[in-house]
Amino acid sequence: MGSRFRGNDEGLKIMTEISALKAGLIADIAAAGTLDALEALRVGALGKSGVVTGLLKTLGGMSPDERMEKGPPIQDLRESVTAALADKKAALEQAALDAKLASEKVDMTLPADLGTQGSVHAVSQVMDELAEIFADLGFSVATGPEIEDDWHNFTALNIPETHPARAMHDTFYFPDEEGQKRMLLRTHTSPVQIRTMMNGTPPPIRIIAPGRVYRSDSDATHTPMFHQIEGLVIDKGITLGHLKWTLETFLKAFFEREDIVLRLRPSYFPFTEPSVEVDVGYTLTNGQRVIGGDGDAADGGWLEVLGSGMVNRRVIEACGLDPDEWQGFAFGTGVDRLAMLKYGMNDLRAFFDGDLRWLKHYGFSALDVPTLSGGVGA
Ligand code: DAH
């Protein structure tokens, strides 16, 4: 009795049917192309009225012997189908994720859109270059107010009230106020010399002072506001030789040329004695003046670039220092003019028009390394 179904035809037939069902279901699962199709297969096999569920239900109505015989293959069918469904589900989910990742991939090699970019104005660029060159020579940057008083701008620089040099400066004065100092827009950066010598820091002094200055003047080479840079050295035993070497080193670094030839001409500034004006040689190349070379050569000429001299002892005295102990030199020049000479612009007024086309053409990228390759002596 115990082997009533063993070897029995009907039993064999059922076993064959189960294994055929299993093979069919597993093949269908393997072929399912989508998660939805797979879910439909799961419901058809293991759902409430699924085929496998139906077979499992028949176990309850079987005799123990029959159940012993048919139970294992039916359980095996359920487990195999469950495992195949889980494997296929994982594979389909992974494929869906892979497809999503492939379609949403960010291409890191695509150049980013930087949008509209501003540029560094030629004046700022040149001021940076100057600060960099003079930093290499041991100069620090000093500043002073643009609204100055008469004493710092003129008197302390040995330009007294009646001095004709005052008339040369086309000064913008503020309205006089009773009992107040006479105020003006500084006409040069030289008052920063006075403020530096008087700020309580004892010499030696080595500073440059870049900044805005104002004069009532306007044409192709003059604007009411422009930029100057002042230099001042106060120490012991300073001579005109130190001045010449400093200016030569600075101009070579600034114009990035070794063949800079200087010409020092005697001149007059109230705050220096002796005073010199410094010309730099240029060479005519395709009708353009290119800085460098001997100005006396057949294809050359001279351009005035600087005012300078040994600091007048009256100025040193006015600042409360002993001129027998301390000497020095000073120089001053136009930053805008230096920019025009180096970068080939010809109308100073365009510097301050704010025309975007000009700024795009002559401006510098903030991300670029300065043109200066490493400062002095590189
Ligand atoms: N302050 C003078 C000017 O604006 C330029 C100048 C000349 C400055 C000689 C100096 C100097 O320091 O020594 O015209």
mmCIF file of C-alpha atoms and ligand atoms in Angstrom:
data_model
loop_
_atom_site.group_PDB
_atom_site.id
_atom_site.type_symbol
_atom_site.label_atom_id
_atom_site.label_comp_id
_atom_site.label_asym_id
_atom_site.label_seq_id
_atom_site.Cartn_x
_atom_site.Cartn_y
_atom_site.Cartn_z
ATOM 1 C CA MET A 1 0.000 0.000 0.000
ATOM 2 C CA GLY A 2 2.820 2.271 0.934
ATOM 3 C CA SER A 3 4.058 2.234 -2.637
ATOM 4 C CA ARG A 4 0.692 2.586 -4.169
ATOM 5 C CA PHE A 5 1.829 5.423 -6.418
ATOM 6 C CA ARG A 6 5.401 4.278 -6.965
ATOM 7 C CA GLY A 7 5.821 2.952 -10.428
ATOM 8 C CA ASN A 8 2.219 3.720 -10.972
ATOM 9 C CA ASP A 9 1.436 5.194 -14.340
ATOM 10 C CA GLU A 10 -0.669 8.024 -13.067
ATOM 11 C CA GLY A 11 1.996 8.947 -10.546
ATOM 12 C CA LEU A 12 4.668 9.017 -13.220
ATOM 13 C CA LYS A 13 2.503 11.151 -15.388
ATOM 14 C CA ILE A 14 2.031 13.717 -12.631
ATOM 15 C CA MET A 15 5.757 13.759 -11.900
ATOM 16 C CA THR A 16 6.476 14.352 -15.572
ATOM 17 C CA GLU A 17 3.864 17.080 -15.664
ATOM 18 C CA ILE A 18 5.449 18.818 -12.653
ATOM 19 C CA SER A 19 8.897 18.742 -14.172
ATOM 20 C CA ALA A 20 7.537 19.965 -17.517
ATOM 21 C CA LEU A 21 5.654 22.726 -15.688
ATOM 22 C CA LYS A 22 8.833 23.665 -13.846
ATOM 23 C CA ALA A 23 10.906 23.765 -17.046
ATOM 24 C CA GLY A 24 8.205 25.830 -18.767
ATOM 25 C CA LEU A 25 7.865 28.314 -15.920
ATOM 26 C CA ILE A 26 11.614 28.727 -15.563
ATOM 27 C CA ALA A 27 11.998 29.278 -19.319
ATOM 28 C CA ASP A 28 9.202 31.879 -19.255
ATOM 29 C CA ILE A 29 10.831 33.644 -16.309
ATOM 30 C CA ALA A 30 14.194 33.666 -18.056
ATOM 31 C CA ALA A 31 12.562 35.152 -21.152
ATOM 32 C CA ALA A 32 10.635 37.908 -19.277
ATOM 33 C CA GLY A 33 11.787 41.233 -20.691
ATOM 34 C CA THR A 34 10.227 43.580 -18.179
ATOM 35 C CA LEU A 35 9.428 43.731 -14.498
ATOM 36 C CA ASP A 36 5.716 43.894 -15.383
ATOM 37 C CA ALA A 37 5.933 40.691 -17.458
ATOM 38 C CA LEU A 38 7.789 39.035 -14.592
ATOM 39 C CA GLU A 39 5.134 40.117 -12.106
ATOM 40 C CA ALA A 40 2.430 38.628 -14.355
ATOM 41 C CA LEU A 41 4.364 35.336 -14.368
ATOM 42 C CA ARG A 42 4.688 35.426 -10.563
ATOM 43 C CA VAL A 43 0.934 35.930 -10.148
ATOM 44 C CA GLY A 44 0.248 33.147 -12.658
ATOM 45 C CA ALA A 45 2.472 30.722 -10.719
ATOM 46 C CA LEU A 46 2.468 31.740 -7.066
ATOM 47 C CA GLY A 47 -0.571 34.059 -6.843
ATOM 48 C CA LYS A 48 -3.793 33.040 -5.073
ATOM 49 C CA SER A 49 -5.015 31.081 -8.055
ATOM 50 C CA GLY A 50 -1.633 30.414 -9.592
ATOM 51 C CA VAL A 51 -0.696 26.966 -10.940
ATOM 52 C CA VAL A 52 1.923 26.262 -8.294
ATOM 53 C CA THR A 53 -0.381 27.474 -5.539
ATOM 54 C CA GLY A 54 -3.087 25.139 -6.963
ATOM 55 C CA LEU A 55 -0.718 22.166 -6.777
ATOM 56 C CA LEU A 56 0.289 23.058 -3.210
ATOM 57 C CA LYS A 57 -3.382 23.125 -2.255
ATOM 58 C CA THR A 58 -3.837 19.550 -3.530
ATOM 59 C CA LEU A 59 -1.332 18.316 -0.905
ATOM 60 C CA GLY A 60 -3.924 18.823 1.847
ATOM 61 C CA GLY A 61 -6.304 16.333 0.263
ATOM 62 C CA MET A 62 -3.703 13.597 -0.258
ATOM 63 C CA SER A 63 -3.051 10.505 1.759
ATOM 64 C CA PRO A 64 0.231 10.544 3.683
ATOM 65 C CA ASP A 65 1.849 8.194 1.166
ATOM 66 C CA GLU A 66 0.754 10.176 -1.804
ATOM 67 C CA ARG A 67 1.898 13.368 -0.071
ATOM 68 C CA MET A 68 5.270 11.784 0.636
ATOM 69 C CA GLU A 69 5.668 11.074 -2.991
ATOM 70 C CA LYS A 70 4.277 14.247 -4.547
ATOM 71 C CA GLY A 71 5.137 16.680 -1.798
ATOM 72 C CA PRO A 72 8.896 16.990 -2.505
ATOM 73 C CA PRO A 73 8.607 17.673 -6.250
ATOM 74 C CA ILE A 74 5.786 20.193 -5.649
ATOM 75 C CA GLN A 75 7.838 21.944 -2.906
ATOM 76 C CA ASP A 76 10.840 21.849 -5.200
ATOM 77 C CA LEU A 77 8.725 23.396 -7.950
ATOM 78 C CA ARG A 78 7.684 26.225 -5.604
ATOM 79 C CA GLU A 79 11.233 26.862 -4.393
ATOM 80 C CA SER A 80 12.753 26.745 -7.888
ATOM 81 C CA VAL A 81 10.142 29.110 -9.303
ATOM 82 C CA THR A 82 10.512 31.492 -6.313
ATOM 83 C CA ALA A 83 14.302 31.521 -6.693
ATOM 84 C CA ALA A 84 14.112 32.014 -10.487
ATOM 85 C CA LEU A 85 11.661 34.908 -10.004
ATOM 86 C CA ALA A 86 13.971 36.566 -7.432
ATOM 87 C CA ASP A 87 17.050 36.145 -9.627
ATOM 88 C CA LYS A 88 15.300 37.491 -12.678
ATOM 89 C CA LYS A 89 13.830 40.405 -10.718
ATOM 90 C CA ALA A 90 17.320 41.358 -9.473
ATOM 91 C CA ALA A 91 18.739 41.071 -13.006
ATOM 92 C CA LEU A 92 15.956 43.214 -14.518
ATOM 93 C CA GLU A 93 16.342 45.844 -11.778
ATOM 94 C CA GLN A 94 20.103 45.969 -12.342
ATOM 95 C CA ALA A 95 19.563 46.333 -16.100
ATOM 96 C CA ALA A 96 17.068 49.153 -15.500
ATOM 97 C CA LEU A 97 19.586 50.908 -13.221
ATOM 98 C CA ASP A 98 22.389 50.453 -15.750
ATOM 99 C CA ALA A 99 20.201 51.907 -18.493
ATOM 100 C CA LYS A 100 19.290 54.868 -16.269
ATOM 101 C CA LEU A 101 22.938 55.503 -15.365
ATOM 102 C CA ALA A 102 23.952 55.327 -19.007
ATOM 103 C CA SER A 103 21.246 57.772 -20.094
ATOM 104 C CA GLU A 104 21.860 60.209 -17.204
ATOM 105 C CA LYS A 105 25.649 60.187 -17.460
ATOM 106 C CA VAL A 106 27.345 63.580 -16.911
ATOM 107 C CA ASP A 107 30.076 64.175 -19.455
ATOM 108 C CA MET A 108 32.886 65.656 -17.391
ATOM 109 C CA THR A 109 34.928 66.380 -20.507
ATOM 110 C CA LEU A 110 32.375 68.881 -21.848
ATOM 111 C CA PRO A 111 33.655 72.444 -21.381
ATOM 112 C CA ALA A 112 31.536 74.226 -18.757
ATOM 113 C CA ASP A 113 29.585 77.300 -19.785
ATOM 114 C CA LEU A 114 31.250 80.099 -17.822
ATOM 115 C CA GLY A 115 28.675 82.677 -18.845
ATOM 116 C CA THR A 116 29.622 86.327 -19.233
ATOM 117 C CA GLN A 117 32.948 87.085 -17.670
ATOM 118 C CA GLY A 118 34.318 90.421 -16.555
ATOM 119 C CA SER A 119 37.897 91.428 -17.190
ATOM 120 C CA VAL A 120 40.618 93.141 -15.227
ATOM 121 C CA HIS A 121 41.019 96.770 -16.325
ATOM 122 C CA ALA A 122 44.398 97.641 -17.837
ATOM 123 C CA VAL A 123 45.035 100.139 -15.017
ATOM 124 C CA SER A 124 44.441 97.491 -12.329
ATOM 125 C CA GLN A 125 46.608 95.034 -14.242
ATOM 126 C CA VAL A 126 49.491 97.523 -14.502
ATOM 127 C CA MET A 127 49.165 98.495 -10.823
ATOM 128 C CA ASP A 128 49.428 94.791 -9.914
ATOM 129 C CA GLU A 129 52.475 94.407 -12.120
ATOM 130 C CA LEU A 130 54.110 97.474 -10.524
ATOM 131 C CA ALA A 131 53.394 96.278 -6.993
ATOM 132 C CA GLU A 132 54.877 92.897 -7.903
ATOM 133 C CA ILE A 133 58.073 94.378 -9.368
ATOM 134 C CA PHE A 134 58.644 96.762 -6.470
ATOM 135 C CA ALA A 135 57.857 94.056 -3.922
ATOM 136 C CA ASP A 136 60.824 92.151 -5.362
ATOM 137 C CA LEU A 137 62.954 95.248 -4.733
ATOM 138 C CA GLY A 138 61.819 95.449 -1.099
ATOM 139 C CA PHE A 139 59.165 98.176 -1.455
ATOM 140 C CA SER A 140 55.822 97.998 0.315
ATOM 141 C CA VAL A 141 52.601 99.687 -0.807
ATOM 142 C CA ALA A 142 51.480 102.864 0.994
ATOM 143 C CA THR A 143 48.221 104.763 0.527
ATOM 144 C CA GLY A 144 46.840 108.196 1.335
ATOM 145 C CA PRO A 145 43.533 110.074 1.018
ATOM 146 C CA GLU A 146 42.275 111.373 -2.315
ATOM 147 C CA ILE A 147 40.679 114.323 -0.512
ATOM 148 C CA GLU A 148 43.834 116.009 0.718
ATOM 149 C CA ASP A 149 44.666 119.223 2.495
ATOM 150 C CA ASP A 150 46.675 122.002 0.971
ATOM 151 C CA TRP A 151 49.617 121.443 3.349
ATOM 152 C CA HIS A 152 50.238 117.764 2.433
ATOM 153 C CA ASN A 153 49.592 118.269 -1.292
ATOM 154 C CA PHE A 154 51.714 121.406 -1.673
ATOM 155 C CA THR A 155 53.317 123.183 1.293
ATOM 156 C CA ALA A 156 55.151 120.236 2.847
ATOM 157 C CA LEU A 157 56.410 119.347 -0.635
ATOM 158 C CA ASN A 158 58.116 122.748 -0.798
ATOM 159 C CA ILE A 159 55.377 124.309 -2.914
ATOM 160 C CA PRO A 160 54.343 127.331 -0.822
ATOM 161 C CA GLU A 161 51.187 129.371 -1.401
ATOM 162 C CA THR A 162 52.802 131.794 -3.837
ATOM 163 C CA HIS A 163 54.734 129.159 -5.766
ATOM 164 C CA PRO A 164 54.057 129.129 -9.530
ATOM 165 C CA ALA A 165 53.980 125.306 -9.478
ATOM 166 C CA ARG A 166 50.548 125.531 -7.812
ATOM 167 C CA ALA A 167 49.157 127.098 -10.950
ATOM 168 C CA MET A 168 50.580 124.232 -13.048
ATOM 169 C CA HIS A 169 48.449 121.690 -11.242
ATOM 170 C CA ASP A 170 44.918 122.855 -12.256
ATOM 171 C CA THR A 171 43.680 121.918 -8.834
ATOM 172 C CA PHE A 172 40.078 121.042 -7.909
ATOM 173 C CA TYR A 173 39.577 122.916 -4.615
ATOM 174 C CA PHE A 174 36.689 122.386 -2.226
ATOM 175 C CA PRO A 175 34.816 125.555 -1.138
ATOM 176 C CA ASP A 176 36.680 127.253 1.688
ATOM 177 C CA GLU A 177 35.173 126.818 5.138
ATOM 178 C CA GLU A 178 35.739 129.249 7.986
ATOM 179 C CA GLY A 179 38.478 128.069 10.311
ATOM 180 C CA GLN A 180 38.998 124.869 8.331
ATOM 181 C CA LYS A 181 42.032 123.680 6.408
ATOM 182 C CA ARG A 182 41.821 124.255 2.676
ATOM 183 C CA MET A 183 40.824 120.937 1.102
ATOM 184 C CA LEU A 184 41.359 119.720 -2.454
ATOM 185 C CA LEU A 185 41.431 116.595 -4.611
ATOM 186 C CA ARG A 186 45.065 115.537 -4.562
ATOM 187 C CA THR A 187 46.821 116.533 -7.766
ATOM 188 C CA HIS A 188 49.552 113.893 -7.434
ATOM 189 C CA THR A 189 50.521 110.942 -5.245
ATOM 190 C CA SER A 190 53.471 112.879 -3.754
ATOM 191 C CA PRO A 191 51.559 113.774 -0.535
ATOM 192 C CA VAL A 192 51.809 110.061 0.358
ATOM 193 C CA GLN A 193 55.577 110.704 0.734
ATOM 194 C CA ILE A 194 54.777 113.245 3.449
ATOM 195 C CA ARG A 195 52.199 111.022 5.176
ATOM 196 C CA THR A 196 54.607 108.060 5.163
ATOM 197 C CA MET A 197 57.513 110.037 6.611
ATOM 198 C CA MET A 198 55.207 111.481 9.281
ATOM 199 C CA ASN A 199 53.340 108.331 10.288
ATOM 200 C CA GLY A 200 55.765 107.603 13.099
ATOM 201 C CA THR A 201 57.517 104.644 11.509
ATOM 202 C CA PRO A 202 61.224 105.496 11.608
ATOM 203 C CA PRO A 203 63.326 105.199 8.394
ATOM 204 C CA PRO A 204 64.591 103.352 6.428
ATOM 205 C CA ILE A 205 61.539 103.755 4.192
ATOM 206 C CA ARG A 206 60.913 101.989 0.899
ATOM 207 C CA ILE A 207 57.409 102.494 -0.438
ATOM 208 C CA ILE A 208 55.404 102.845 -3.582
ATOM 209 C CA ALA A 209 52.078 104.673 -3.545
ATOM 210 C CA PRO A 210 49.743 103.935 -6.457
ATOM 211 C CA GLY A 211 46.420 105.720 -6.708
ATOM 212 C CA ARG A 212 43.962 108.130 -8.294
ATOM 213 C CA VAL A 213 44.827 111.798 -8.756
ATOM 214 C CA TYR A 214 42.773 114.709 -10.143
ATOM 215 C CA ARG A 215 43.419 117.727 -12.343
ATOM 216 C CA SER A 216 41.095 119.965 -14.293
ATOM 217 C CA ASP A 217 42.231 118.883 -17.734
ATOM 218 C CA SER A 218 40.739 116.842 -20.584
ATOM 219 C CA ASP A 219 41.961 115.845 -24.058
ATOM 220 C CA ALA A 220 43.287 112.694 -25.797
ATOM 221 C CA THR A 221 46.163 112.388 -23.332
ATOM 222 C CA HIS A 222 44.600 114.005 -20.229
ATOM 223 C CA THR A 223 41.567 113.029 -18.150
ATOM 224 C CA PRO A 224 40.362 114.879 -15.011
ATOM 225 C CA MET A 225 41.046 111.713 -13.012
ATOM 226 C CA PHE A 226 44.078 109.586 -13.745
ATOM 227 C CA HIS A 227 46.502 107.296 -11.941
ATOM 228 C CA GLN A 228 49.989 107.830 -10.655
ATOM 229 C CA ILE A 229 52.506 105.781 -8.802
ATOM 230 C CA GLU A 230 54.937 107.380 -6.417
ATOM 231 C CA GLY A 231 58.131 105.876 -5.087
ATOM 232 C CA LEU A 232 60.085 106.949 -2.024
ATOM 233 C CA VAL A 233 63.294 105.680 -0.469
ATOM 234 C CA ILE A 234 64.683 107.265 2.710
ATOM 235 C CA ASP A 235 67.835 105.792 4.206
ATOM 236 C CA LYS A 236 71.445 106.659 4.948
ATOM 237 C CA GLY A 237 73.956 107.301 2.163
ATOM 238 C CA ILE A 238 71.413 107.160 -0.684
ATOM 239 C CA THR A 239 72.692 108.560 -3.993
ATOM 240 C CA LEU A 240 71.486 109.276 -7.500
ATOM 241 C CA GLY A 241 73.178 105.978 -8.482
ATOM 242 C CA HIS A 242 70.652 104.044 -6.367
ATOM 243 C CA LEU A 243 67.847 105.944 -8.080
ATOM 244 C CA LYS A 244 69.174 105.168 -11.558
ATOM 245 C CA TRP A 245 69.664 101.459 -10.815
ATOM 246 C CA THR A 246 66.180 101.175 -9.272
ATOM 247 C CA LEU A 247 64.471 102.862 -12.218
ATOM 248 C CA GLU A 248 66.422 100.833 -14.751
ATOM 249 C CA THR A 249 65.634 97.548 -12.982
ATOM 250 C CA PHE A 250 61.969 98.502 -12.708
ATOM 251 C CA LEU A 251 61.614 99.562 -16.367
ATOM 252 C CA LYS A 252 63.362 96.404 -17.630
ATOM 253 C CA ALA A 253 61.013 94.223 -15.591
ATOM 254 C CA PHE A 254 57.926 96.237 -16.537
ATOM 255 C CA PHE A 255 58.559 96.319 -20.289
ATOM 256 C CA GLU A 256 59.958 92.765 -20.135
ATOM 257 C CA ARG A 257 63.028 93.779 -22.129
ATOM 258 C CA GLU A 258 66.727 93.799 -21.346
ATOM 259 C CA ASP A 259 67.620 96.487 -23.894
ATOM 260 C CA ILE A 260 66.075 99.384 -21.968
ATOM 261 C CA VAL A 261 68.186 102.529 -22.315
ATOM 262 C CA LEU A 262 67.543 105.433 -19.932
ATOM 263 C CA ARG A 263 68.347 109.086 -20.406
ATOM 264 C CA LEU A 264 68.385 111.268 -17.301
ATOM 265 C CA ARG A 265 67.747 114.952 -18.024
ATOM 266 C CA PRO A 266 68.208 117.712 -15.440
ATOM 267 C CA SER A 267 64.815 119.139 -14.508
ATOM 268 C CA TYR A 268 62.995 120.937 -11.738
ATOM 269 C CA PHE A 269 60.529 119.725 -9.129
ATOM 270 C CA PRO A 270 60.162 121.706 -5.881
ATOM 271 C CA PHE A 271 60.349 118.527 -3.768
ATOM 272 C CA THR A 272 63.554 117.102 -5.259
ATOM 273 C CA GLU A 273 67.046 118.568 -5.544
ATOM 274 C CA PRO A 274 68.594 117.743 -7.924
ATOM 275 C CA SER A 275 65.629 116.734 -10.088
ATOM 276 C CA VAL A 276 65.785 114.547 -13.161
ATOM 277 C CA GLU A 277 63.332 113.633 -15.837
ATOM 278 C CA VAL A 278 63.785 110.118 -17.155
ATOM 279 C CA ASP A 279 63.347 109.257 -20.806
ATOM 280 C CA VAL A 280 63.335 105.744 -22.179
ATOM 281 C CA GLY A 281 64.595 104.849 -25.652
ATOM 282 C CA TYR A 282 62.198 103.464 -28.236
ATOM 283 C CA THR A 283 62.672 101.964 -31.672
ATOM 284 C CA LEU A 284 60.357 102.550 -34.603
ATOM 285 C CA THR A 285 59.079 99.162 -35.750
ATOM 286 C CA ASN A 286 56.550 99.233 -38.628
ATOM 287 C CA GLY A 287 55.820 102.828 -37.749
ATOM 288 C CA GLN A 288 55.057 101.880 -34.106
ATOM 289 C CA ARG A 289 57.068 103.113 -31.154
ATOM 290 C CA VAL A 290 58.359 100.024 -29.360
ATOM 291 C CA ILE A 291 60.057 100.586 -26.003
ATOM 292 C CA GLY A 292 63.648 99.369 -26.019
ATOM 293 C CA GLY A 293 66.865 100.236 -27.754
ATOM 294 C CA ASP A 294 68.947 103.392 -27.885
ATOM 295 C CA GLY A 295 66.816 106.463 -28.496
ATOM 296 C CA ASP A 296 69.751 108.101 -30.251
ATOM 297 C CA ALA A 297 69.895 105.369 -32.926
ATOM 298 C CA ALA A 298 68.746 106.265 -36.462
ATOM 299 C CA ASP A 299 65.424 104.412 -36.015
ATOM 300 C CA GLY A 300 64.991 105.504 -32.390
ATOM 301 C CA GLY A 301 63.683 108.294 -30.185
ATOM 302 C CA TRP A 302 63.101 109.177 -26.530
ATOM 303 C CA LEU A 303 59.886 109.111 -24.493
ATOM 304 C CA GLU A 304 59.593 110.820 -21.139
ATOM 305 C CA VAL A 305 58.340 108.306 -18.582
ATOM 306 C CA LEU A 306 59.194 109.568 -15.089
ATOM 307 C CA GLY A 307 59.883 112.524 -12.857
ATOM 308 C CA SER A 308 62.339 111.930 -10.064
ATOM 309 C CA GLY A 309 65.207 113.215 -7.989
ATOM 310 C CA MET A 310 66.874 113.283 -4.616
ATOM 311 C CA VAL A 311 64.367 114.251 -1.926
ATOM 312 C CA ASN A 312 64.774 117.964 -1.144
ATOM 313 C CA ARG A 313 66.162 118.456 2.384
ATOM 314 C CA ARG A 314 63.358 120.939 3.017
ATOM 315 C CA VAL A 315 60.834 118.139 2.541
ATOM 316 C CA ILE A 316 62.751 115.831 4.909
ATOM 317 C CA GLU A 317 62.850 118.670 7.453
ATOM 318 C CA ALA A 318 59.134 119.438 7.053
ATOM 319 C CA CYS A 319 58.436 115.830 8.008
ATOM 320 C CA GLY A 320 60.444 116.159 11.219
ATOM 321 C CA LEU A 321 63.486 114.154 10.097
ATOM 322 C CA ASP A 322 67.117 115.328 10.147
ATOM 323 C CA PRO A 323 68.269 115.800 6.526
ATOM 324 C CA ASP A 324 71.911 115.440 7.601
ATOM 325 C CA GLU A 325 71.128 111.944 8.800
ATOM 326 C CA TRP A 326 68.551 110.798 6.233
ATOM 327 C CA GLN A 327 68.610 111.122 2.462
ATOM 328 C CA GLY A 328 66.623 109.541 -0.242
ATOM 329 C CA PHE A 329 65.163 109.593 -3.704
ATOM 330 C CA ALA A 330 61.644 109.863 -5.037
ATOM 331 C CA PHE A 331 59.949 109.280 -8.351
ATOM 332 C CA GLY A 332 56.497 109.642 -9.804
ATOM 333 C CA THR A 333 54.870 108.549 -13.017
ATOM 334 C CA GLY A 334 51.508 107.992 -14.686
ATOM 335 C CA VAL A 335 50.124 104.463 -14.456
ATOM 336 C CA ASP A 336 47.744 105.033 -17.381
ATOM 337 C CA ARG A 337 50.621 106.258 -19.505
ATOM 338 C CA LEU A 338 52.703 103.185 -18.630
ATOM 339 C CA ALA A 339 49.735 100.988 -19.597
ATOM 340 C CA MET A 340 49.374 102.841 -22.934
ATOM 341 C CA LEU A 341 53.081 102.389 -23.697
ATOM 342 C CA LYS A 342 53.181 98.709 -22.781
ATOM 343 C CA TYR A 343 49.874 97.578 -24.276
ATOM 344 C CA GLY A 344 49.588 99.961 -27.242
ATOM 345 C CA MET A 345 46.456 101.968 -26.444
ATOM 346 C CA ASN A 346 46.330 105.467 -27.861
ATOM 347 C CA ASP A 347 43.409 107.372 -26.347
ATOM 348 C CA LEU A 348 43.498 107.865 -22.599
ATOM 349 C CA ARG A 349 39.826 108.902 -22.460
ATOM 350 C CA ALA A 350 38.778 105.387 -23.538
ATOM 351 C CA PHE A 351 40.243 104.071 -20.272
ATOM 352 C CA PHE A 352 37.370 105.587 -18.315
ATOM 353 C CA ASP A 353 34.434 105.437 -20.769
ATOM 354 C CA GLY A 354 33.339 102.017 -19.521
ATOM 355 C CA ASP A 355 32.782 100.788 -23.097
ATOM 356 C CA LEU A 356 32.442 97.008 -22.846
ATOM 357 C CA ARG A 357 33.995 96.468 -26.272
ATOM 358 C CA TRP A 358 37.135 98.338 -25.149
ATOM 359 C CA LEU A 359 37.232 96.414 -21.877
ATOM 360 C CA LYS A 360 36.871 93.100 -23.710
ATOM 361 C CA HIS A 361 39.654 94.021 -26.097
ATOM 362 C CA TYR A 362 42.141 95.555 -23.678
ATOM 363 C CA GLY A 363 41.067 93.878 -20.420
ATOM 364 C CA PHE A 364 42.926 91.001 -18.811
ATOM 365 C CA SER A 365 41.540 87.699 -17.613
ATOM 366 C CA ALA A 366 41.447 87.461 -13.838
ATOM 367 C CA LEU A 367 42.502 83.829 -14.199
ATOM 368 C CA ASP A 368 45.563 84.513 -16.343
ATOM 369 C CA VAL A 369 48.994 84.506 -14.818
ATOM 370 C CA PRO A 370 50.302 88.091 -14.966
ATOM 371 C CA THR A 371 52.372 88.735 -18.092
ATOM 372 C CA LEU A 372 55.289 89.415 -15.833
ATOM 373 C CA SER A 373 57.209 86.172 -15.654
ATOM 374 C CA GLY A 374 58.148 86.059 -12.000
ATOM 375 C CA GLY A 375 59.117 89.678 -11.320
ATOM 376 C CA VAL A 376 62.574 91.177 -11.229
ATOM 377 C CA GLY A 377 65.542 89.106 -12.342
ATOM 378 C CA ALA A 378 63.452 86.193 -13.632
HETATM 379 N N1 DAH B 1 54.405 114.707 -8.456
HETATM 380 C C1 DAH B 1 54.940 114.962 -9.769
HETATM 381 C C2 DAH B 1 53.804 115.271 -10.726
HETATM 382 O O1 DAH B 1 52.701 114.888 -10.492
HETATM 383 C C3 DAH B 1 55.688 113.767 -10.295
HETATM 384 C C4 DAH B 1 56.960 113.560 -9.536
HETATM 385 C C5 DAH B 1 58.116 114.123 -9.976
HETATM 386 C C6 DAH B 1 56.962 112.807 -8.396
HETATM 387 C C7 DAH B 1 59.313 113.967 -9.296
HETATM 388 C C8 DAH B 1 58.145 112.628 -7.693
HETATM 389 C C9 DAH B 1 59.307 113.206 -8.162
HETATM 390 O O2 DAH B 1 58.209 111.881 -6.577
HETATM 391 O O3 DAH B 1 60.461 113.028 -7.468
HETATM 392 O O4 DAH B 1 54.024 115.874 -11.731
#
